[in-house]
Structure formats: C-alpha cells, structure tokens
mmCIF file of C-alpha atoms and ligand atoms in Angstrom:
data_model
loop_
_atom_site.group_PDB
_atom_site.id
_atom_site.type_symbol
_atom_site.label_atom_id
_atom_site.label_comp_id
_atom_site.label_asym_id
_atom_site.label_seq_id
_atom_site.Cartn_x
_atom_site.Cartn_y
_atom_site.Cartn_z
ATOM 1 C CA MET M 1 102.549 99.301 133.628
ATOM 2 C CA LYS M 2 102.006 102.797 132.222
ATOM 3 C CA LYS M 3 102.517 104.268 128.752
ATOM 4 C CA THR M 4 105.136 107.028 128.679
ATOM 5 C CA GLN M 5 106.341 108.657 125.449
ATOM 6 C CA ILE M 6 105.818 107.732 121.800
ATOM 7 C CA LEU M 7 108.755 105.676 120.486
ATOM 8 C CA SER M 8 107.629 105.634 116.864
ATOM 9 C CA GLU M 9 104.560 106.341 114.802
ATOM 10 C CA GLY M 10 103.774 104.998 111.344
ATOM 11 C CA TYR M 11 100.681 105.252 109.140
ATOM 12 C CA THR M 12 98.901 102.385 110.874
ATOM 13 C CA LYS M 13 100.425 101.986 114.348
ATOM 14 C CA VAL M 14 101.828 103.969 117.267
ATOM 15 C CA VAL M 15 104.449 102.387 119.523
ATOM 16 C CA TYR M 16 104.595 103.708 123.098
ATOM 17 C CA ASP M 17 107.365 103.262 125.593
ATOM 18 C CA THR M 18 106.258 102.206 129.071
ATOM 19 C CA ASP M 19 107.609 102.360 132.597
ATOM 20 C CA ASP M 20 108.576 98.685 132.187
ATOM 21 C CA PRO M 21 111.907 98.673 130.287
ATOM 22 C CA GLU M 22 111.092 95.372 128.571
ATOM 23 C CA VAL M 23 107.711 96.176 127.058
ATOM 24 C CA THR M 24 105.970 98.578 124.720
ATOM 25 C CA VAL M 25 102.320 99.235 123.998
ATOM 26 C CA ILE M 26 101.339 99.218 120.329
ATOM 27 C CA GLU M 27 98.130 100.934 119.277
ATOM 28 C CA PHE M 28 96.581 100.098 115.928
ATOM 29 C CA LYS M 29 95.134 103.070 114.068
ATOM 30 C CA ASP M 30 92.097 103.304 111.812
ATOM 31 C CA THR M 31 94.263 104.499 108.911
ATOM 32 C CA VAL M 32 94.449 102.309 105.837
ATOM 33 C CA THR M 33 96.946 102.964 103.057
ATOM 34 C CA ALA M 34 97.808 101.590 99.626
ATOM 35 C CA PHE M 35 100.304 102.056 96.804
ATOM 36 C CA ARG M 36 103.190 103.361 98.930
ATOM 37 C CA ASN M 37 100.788 105.399 101.042
ATOM 38 C CA ILE M 38 99.581 107.476 98.083
ATOM 39 C CA LYS M 39 96.022 106.262 98.700
ATOM 40 C CA ARG M 40 94.959 106.755 102.303
ATOM 41 C CA ALA M 41 91.779 106.754 104.354
ATOM 42 C CA THR M 42 90.525 106.519 107.897
ATOM 43 C CA ILE M 43 88.032 103.731 108.398
ATOM 44 C CA LYS M 44 86.431 103.615 111.823
ATOM 45 C CA GLY M 45 86.955 100.293 113.573
ATOM 46 C CA LYS M 46 89.772 99.068 111.290
ATOM 47 C CA GLY M 47 92.450 99.365 114.005
ATOM 48 C CA ARG M 48 90.410 97.299 116.442
ATOM 49 C CA LEU M 49 90.048 94.504 113.868
ATOM 50 C CA THR M 50 93.678 94.379 112.664
ATOM 51 C CA CYS M 51 94.754 94.450 116.310
ATOM 52 C CA ARG M 52 92.428 91.579 117.201
ATOM 53 C CA VAL M 53 93.458 89.410 114.225
ATOM 54 C CA SER M 54 97.157 90.067 114.829
ATOM 55 C CA SER M 55 96.726 89.248 118.535
ATOM 56 C CA LEU M 56 94.979 85.974 117.687
ATOM 57 C CA ILE M 57 97.634 84.982 115.140
ATOM 58 C CA MET M 58 100.645 86.000 117.240
ATOM 59 C CA GLY M 59 99.108 84.252 120.279
ATOM 60 C CA TYR M 60 98.587 81.141 118.144
ATOM 61 C CA LEU M 61 102.211 81.209 116.941
ATOM 62 C CA ASN M 62 103.405 81.643 120.560
ATOM 63 C CA SER M 63 101.315 78.608 121.528
ATOM 64 C CA LYS M 64 103.041 76.589 118.785
ATOM 65 C CA GLY M 65 106.486 77.412 120.174
ATOM 66 C CA LEU M 66 107.435 80.182 117.734
ATOM 67 C CA LYS M 67 108.635 83.341 119.433
ATOM 68 C CA THR M 68 106.766 86.589 118.811
ATOM 69 C CA HIS M 69 106.792 90.014 120.461
ATOM 70 C CA PHE M 70 103.126 89.640 121.484
ATOM 71 C CA VAL M 71 102.415 89.462 125.225
ATOM 72 C CA LYS M 72 98.721 90.329 125.613
ATOM 73 C CA GLU M 73 95.923 92.510 124.336
ATOM 74 C CA ASP M 74 95.483 95.939 125.873
ATOM 75 C CA GLY M 75 92.031 97.431 125.412
ATOM 76 C CA ASP M 76 90.218 97.487 122.073
ATOM 77 C CA ASN M 77 93.056 98.380 119.734
ATOM 78 C CA GLY M 78 96.237 97.879 121.751
ATOM 79 C CA GLN M 79 98.780 95.207 122.523
ATOM 80 C CA VAL M 80 101.436 94.850 125.192
ATOM 81 C CA CYS M 81 104.520 93.632 123.312
ATOM 82 C CA LEU M 82 108.158 92.905 124.078
ATOM 83 C CA LYS M 83 110.386 95.818 123.164
ATOM 84 C CA VAL M 84 112.415 94.910 120.081
ATOM 85 C CA ARG M 85 115.163 96.259 117.881
ATOM 86 C CA VAL M 86 113.665 95.740 114.432
ATOM 87 C CA ILE M 87 115.756 94.054 111.730
ATOM 88 C CA PRO M 88 115.248 96.188 108.575
ATOM 89 C CA VAL M 89 114.161 93.251 106.412
ATOM 90 C CA ARG M 90 110.677 92.178 105.380
ATOM 91 C CA ILE M 91 110.138 88.553 104.480
ATOM 92 C CA ILE M 92 107.330 87.871 102.001
ATOM 93 C CA MET M 93 105.953 84.356 101.604
ATOM 94 C CA ARG M 94 103.808 83.534 98.591
ATOM 95 C CA ASN M 95 101.636 80.464 98.044
ATOM 96 C CA ALA M 96 99.868 81.743 94.915
ATOM 97 C CA ALA M 97 100.501 84.626 92.553
ATOM 98 C CA ALA M 98 99.049 88.008 93.534
ATOM 99 C CA GLY M 99 100.210 91.594 93.689
ATOM 100 C CA SER M 100 103.762 92.445 92.669
ATOM 101 C CA ILE M 101 104.757 88.932 91.501
ATOM 102 C CA VAL M 102 101.943 89.109 88.936
ATOM 103 C CA ARG M 103 103.335 92.365 87.562
ATOM 104 C CA THR M 104 106.994 91.260 87.710
ATOM 105 C CA PHE M 105 106.508 87.967 85.864
ATOM 106 C CA GLY M 106 103.435 88.786 83.777
ATOM 107 C CA ILE M 107 101.499 85.776 85.070
ATOM 108 C CA PRO M 108 97.766 85.606 85.809
ATOM 109 C CA ALA M 109 96.691 86.448 89.356
ATOM 110 C CA GLY M 110 95.855 83.268 91.223
ATOM 111 C CA THR M 111 98.462 81.139 89.398
ATOM 112 C CA ALA M 112 99.433 78.340 91.772
ATOM 113 C CA LEU M 113 103.111 78.240 92.708
ATOM 114 C CA LYS M 114 104.769 74.805 92.753
ATOM 115 C CA HIS M 115 106.058 75.546 96.235
ATOM 116 C CA PRO M 116 106.049 78.592 98.539
ATOM 117 C CA VAL M 117 108.176 81.450 97.235
ATOM 118 C CA VAL M 118 110.212 83.546 99.674
ATOM 119 C CA GLU M 119 111.165 87.142 98.900
ATOM 120 C CA MET M 120 113.026 89.675 100.988
ATOM 121 C CA THR M 121 112.828 93.441 100.875
ATOM 122 C CA TYR M 122 114.961 96.069 102.577
ATOM 123 C CA LYS M 123 112.698 97.958 104.981
ATOM 124 C CA ASN M 124 113.411 101.495 103.826
ATOM 125 C CA ASN M 125 110.543 103.753 102.750
ATOM 126 C CA ASP M 126 112.856 106.328 101.137
ATOM 127 C CA LEU M 127 114.038 103.607 98.729
ATOM 128 C CA ASP M 128 110.525 102.111 98.296
ATOM 129 C CA ASN M 129 111.493 98.926 100.171
ATOM 130 C CA PRO M 130 113.559 97.349 97.350
ATOM 131 C CA ILE M 131 113.766 93.607 96.815
ATOM 132 C CA ILE M 132 117.055 92.198 98.081
ATOM 133 C CA ASN M 133 118.656 88.771 98.314
ATOM 134 C CA ARG M 134 120.795 87.271 101.061
ATOM 135 C CA ASP M 135 124.011 88.531 99.420
ATOM 136 C CA HIS M 136 122.701 92.113 99.398
ATOM 137 C CA ALA M 137 121.589 91.823 103.014
ATOM 138 C CA ASP M 138 124.937 90.509 104.233
ATOM 139 C CA ALA M 139 127.200 92.642 102.014
ATOM 140 C CA LEU M 140 125.340 95.872 102.776
ATOM 141 C CA GLY M 141 125.250 95.183 106.515
ATOM 142 C CA ILE M 142 121.434 94.945 106.611
ATOM 143 C CA ALA M 143 121.321 91.412 108.065
ATOM 144 C CA THR M 144 123.887 88.605 108.151
ATOM 145 C CA TYR M 145 123.544 85.287 106.294
ATOM 146 C CA GLN M 146 122.813 83.650 109.629
ATOM 147 C CA GLU M 147 120.046 86.144 110.371
ATOM 148 C CA THR M 148 118.365 85.877 106.965
ATOM 149 C CA GLU M 149 118.523 82.076 107.164
ATOM 150 C CA ALA M 150 116.869 82.129 110.593
ATOM 151 C CA MET M 151 114.157 84.554 109.433
ATOM 152 C CA ILE M 152 113.397 82.506 106.317
ATOM 153 C CA GLU M 153 113.260 79.237 108.246
ATOM 154 C CA THR M 154 110.835 80.709 110.785
ATOM 155 C CA SER M 155 108.740 82.287 108.003
ATOM 156 C CA ARG M 156 108.348 78.865 106.370
ATOM 157 C CA LYS M 157 107.108 77.433 109.673
ATOM 158 C CA VAL M 158 104.696 80.354 110.073
ATOM 159 C CA ASN M 159 103.448 79.754 106.538
ATOM 160 C CA SER M 160 102.763 76.060 107.208
ATOM 161 C CA LEU M 161 100.965 76.775 110.476
ATOM 162 C CA LEU M 162 98.897 79.629 109.070
ATOM 163 C CA CYS M 163 97.997 77.855 105.800
ATOM 164 C CA GLU M 164 96.569 75.029 107.891
ATOM 165 C CA LEU M 165 94.827 77.349 110.361
ATOM 166 C CA PHE M 166 93.211 79.468 107.639
ATOM 167 C CA ALA M 167 92.247 76.451 105.531
ATOM 168 C CA SER M 168 90.358 75.174 108.586
ATOM 169 C CA ILE M 169 88.193 78.318 108.462
ATOM 170 C CA GLY M 170 87.689 78.177 104.701
ATOM 171 C CA VAL M 171 90.302 80.773 103.799
ATOM 172 C CA GLN M 172 93.314 80.489 101.495
ATOM 173 C CA LEU M 173 96.465 82.245 102.688
ATOM 174 C CA VAL M 174 97.713 83.639 99.355
ATOM 175 C CA ASP M 175 100.730 85.543 100.686
ATOM 176 C CA PHE M 176 101.932 87.560 103.663
ATOM 177 C CA LYS M 177 104.651 89.852 104.937
ATOM 178 C CA ILE M 178 106.447 89.248 108.208
ATOM 179 C CA GLU M 179 109.076 91.131 110.193
ATOM 180 C CA PHE M 180 111.572 90.234 112.906
ATOM 181 C CA GLY M 181 113.480 91.911 115.705
ATOM 182 C CA TYR M 182 115.624 91.240 118.750
ATOM 183 C CA THR M 183 114.493 91.528 122.346
ATOM 184 C CA ALA M 184 116.827 92.946 125.009
ATOM 185 C CA ASP M 185 118.212 89.472 125.768
ATOM 186 C CA GLY M 186 119.107 88.877 122.098
ATOM 187 C CA THR M 187 116.230 86.557 121.181
ATOM 188 C CA MET M 188 114.978 86.846 117.600
ATOM 189 C CA VAL M 189 111.192 87.243 117.610
ATOM 190 C CA ILE M 190 108.432 87.881 115.084
ATOM 191 C CA THR M 191 107.331 91.502 115.367
ATOM 192 C CA ASP M 192 105.096 94.130 113.720
ATOM 193 C CA GLU M 193 101.692 92.668 112.773
ATOM 194 C CA ILE M 194 100.132 89.773 110.889
ATOM 195 C CA SER M 195 96.656 90.829 109.853
ATOM 196 C CA PRO M 196 94.450 91.370 106.791
ATOM 197 C CA ASP M 197 96.493 94.565 106.281
ATOM 198 C CA THR M 198 99.697 92.522 105.792
ATOM 199 C CA CYS M 199 98.415 89.279 104.234
ATOM 200 C CA ARG M 200 96.275 88.280 101.263
ATOM 201 C CA PHE M 201 93.353 86.004 102.071
ATOM 202 C CA ARG M 202 90.792 84.494 99.687
ATOM 203 C CA ASN M 203 87.522 83.051 100.798
ATOM 204 C CA MET M 204 87.620 79.484 99.474
ATOM 205 C CA SER M 205 83.906 79.167 98.723
ATOM 206 C CA ASP M 206 83.555 82.170 96.414
ATOM 207 C CA GLY M 207 87.092 83.520 95.819
ATOM 208 C CA ARG M 208 86.228 86.758 97.615
ATOM 209 C CA GLN M 209 89.235 88.813 98.760
ATOM 210 C CA MET M 210 89.341 89.221 102.586
ATOM 211 C CA ASP M 211 92.226 91.658 103.028
ATOM 212 C CA ARG M 212 93.583 95.112 102.227
ATOM 213 C CA ASP M 213 93.261 94.465 98.462
ATOM 214 C CA ARG M 214 89.566 95.295 98.987
ATOM 215 C CA TYR M 215 90.659 98.829 99.804
ATOM 216 C CA ARG M 216 93.507 98.901 97.242
ATOM 217 C CA TYR M 217 91.185 97.975 94.361
ATOM 218 C CA ASP M 218 87.906 99.486 95.606
ATOM 219 C CA GLN M 219 86.236 96.127 96.127
ATOM 220 C CA GLY M 220 83.866 97.456 98.754
ATOM 221 C CA ASP M 221 83.632 97.582 102.496
ATOM 222 C CA ILE M 222 86.590 96.283 104.493
ATOM 223 C CA ILE M 223 85.082 96.401 107.967
ATOM 224 C CA ASP M 224 82.450 93.701 107.305
ATOM 225 C CA THR M 225 85.076 91.466 105.714
ATOM 226 C CA TYR M 226 87.712 91.995 108.422
ATOM 227 C CA GLN M 227 85.003 91.332 111.028
ATOM 228 C CA GLU M 228 83.968 88.102 109.286
ATOM 229 C CA LEU M 229 87.579 86.918 109.252
ATOM 230 C CA THR M 230 87.909 87.813 112.947
ATOM 231 C CA ASN M 231 84.735 85.910 113.840
ATOM 232 C CA ARG M 232 85.906 82.780 112.034
ATOM 233 C CA LEU M 233 89.349 82.927 113.689
ATOM 234 C CA GLU M 234 87.832 83.458 117.137
ATOM 235 C CA LYS M 235 85.717 80.347 116.647
ATOM 236 C CA ALA M 236 88.720 78.282 115.517
ATOM 237 C CA LEU M 237 91.122 79.348 118.278
HETATM 238 P P1 TMP B 1 103.138 92.562 97.118
HETATM 239 O O1 TMP B 1 102.483 91.515 96.266
HETATM 240 O O2 TMP B 1 102.552 93.922 96.943
HETATM 241 O O3 TMP B 1 104.628 92.518 96.989
HETATM 242 O O4 TMP B 1 102.788 92.154 98.638
HETATM 243 C C1 TMP B 1 103.139 90.893 99.156
HETATM 244 C C2 TMP B 1 102.553 90.743 100.552
HETATM 245 O O5 TMP B 1 103.138 91.677 101.440
HETATM 246 C C3 TMP B 1 101.056 90.978 100.626
HETATM 247 O O6 TMP B 1 100.485 90.028 101.505
HETATM 248 C C4 TMP B 1 100.900 92.347 101.197
HETATM 249 C C5 TMP B 1 102.138 92.490 102.044
HETATM 250 N N1 TMP B 1 102.618 93.877 102.074
HETATM 251 C C6 TMP B 1 102.591 94.591 103.256
HETATM 252 O O7 TMP B 1 102.178 94.076 104.292
HETATM 253 N N2 TMP B 1 103.030 95.886 103.249
HETATM 254 C C7 TMP B 1 103.503 96.489 102.123
HETATM 255 O O8 TMP B 1 103.880 97.666 102.181
HETATM 256 C C8 TMP B 1 103.520 95.732 100.895
HETATM 257 C C9 TMP B 1 104.023 96.363 99.622
HETATM 258 C C10 TMP B 1 103.079 94.441 100.918
#
C-alpha cells in the first residue's frame, strides 16, 4: 500500500490517499493550536505522541466492539485508516465543567456534573463551529435525527469505556470531542483522533492538567506530560 496524493490537510493532520481505494494514511503533525487557531506553535515530537495515544484509544475501542476508522499504526506519526466521508458534526461529552461550559454558565471549573452532558457542534470553521441541537442538524441537512441519535449513543459508550480506562491509570476524563464518518460500505465509524489534543485529562493525584490546556494556558511543557500519559496507557493496554 502506497501513499499517493494529499486528500486534505488541517493544522494538525495530513490525510493521504493511497493505492488501496478503501484506506488512507493519516500523518499527525507537530503543530499545536488554541483559541480557533489564533495561538499556534510547532512542538517537536507532539505528532508522534498524539498519534500513539489516538492509536491506543481507537485500537481499544475496536477491541470493545465499537467501530472506528483505525486499522494500524504506520511509522512514528502515521496511521492506516479506513477512508471515510466525514459527518460535519462534532460530539462533545462532558463529565465535569471545563472550558466553554464554564464560560457559558458562569460556573467554577471542575464543577461535577450530575450526569454526562452531550453537546453537538456544526463542524464549520468559517462559522466557528457553532453549537447545534438535533433539530438544527436535521432541519439544516447537516445530519438526520437517526444519525445524531446513533452518534450520541456511541459517544456515551465511548465515554463509559474511556472513563473506566483512564481512571485505571489515575486520570480523570473531564471531557472530549469525537467525530464520525461513513466508510464506503455505509458503516458509521468513529474517525479523526482521540488524544490529549481533543480531550481534557486531569491527573487524579495532584489535579495536574494532562492535555492541550497546558498549551492553551501556558502551563508548561506538553511533551513530558503527553509522554507520561502515553506511558501509562501503554502499560494498561
Ligand atoms: P470546549 O470546552 O472548548 O468546548 O471543548 C470541549 C472539548 O472538545 C475539549 O475536550 C476540547 C475539545 N475540542 C477539540 O478537540 N477541538 C476544538 O476545536 C475545541 C473547541 C474543543
């Protein structure tokens, strides 16, 4: 299987077409961004670590019977993945208050939520990825009721599995973002990435942040922290 042309390139990943019509190769870049990409940096080794964590998590979800695009790792910062048509919706699952929910509702960061909170945003950078509900999604032709229900149900399962997995390595899963797409045969699968760039993690013993918030809020080095998270996951899986 050989890479051919670039299918798409974002701030943090490049997706390559291959000579196999069913698969792509995704390369994770060393770029890290924050605040709608206004703050940006290149941090050597970051792509390798987000790739590794996402591979471990997607592989774990595959092993638990959830369907993801992940097939196998490809070198240090690449993955062979099923080719998907991305659904332009991001599902956000929250277990405790952090980030935008803190600002929206004026509650202290870290406030426990009585139960997981699901949010949806329309994946559209020009519109700053606005929050939508299932009515918006269906009425605007972004995703049908059936599709949003399926995505939310799977996201809840992912949340349960990952809360348990991360708790076993002493880490609280505060919140995360997840995306979905369709493979050529019409199967809905989890796509994009699940990594410290797309989740919030707190170290249970000292409350230390172990995710992209370290970069967002200048809390120090991210490579050491991402590496520590990777090491703990590798031991657990
Ligand atoms: P938020 O609190 O900023 O809305 O973020 C919620 C979760 O979604 C958090 O785990 C970070 C993740 N996220 C992304 O992965 N990409 C994004 O562009 C944004 C805004 C959030």
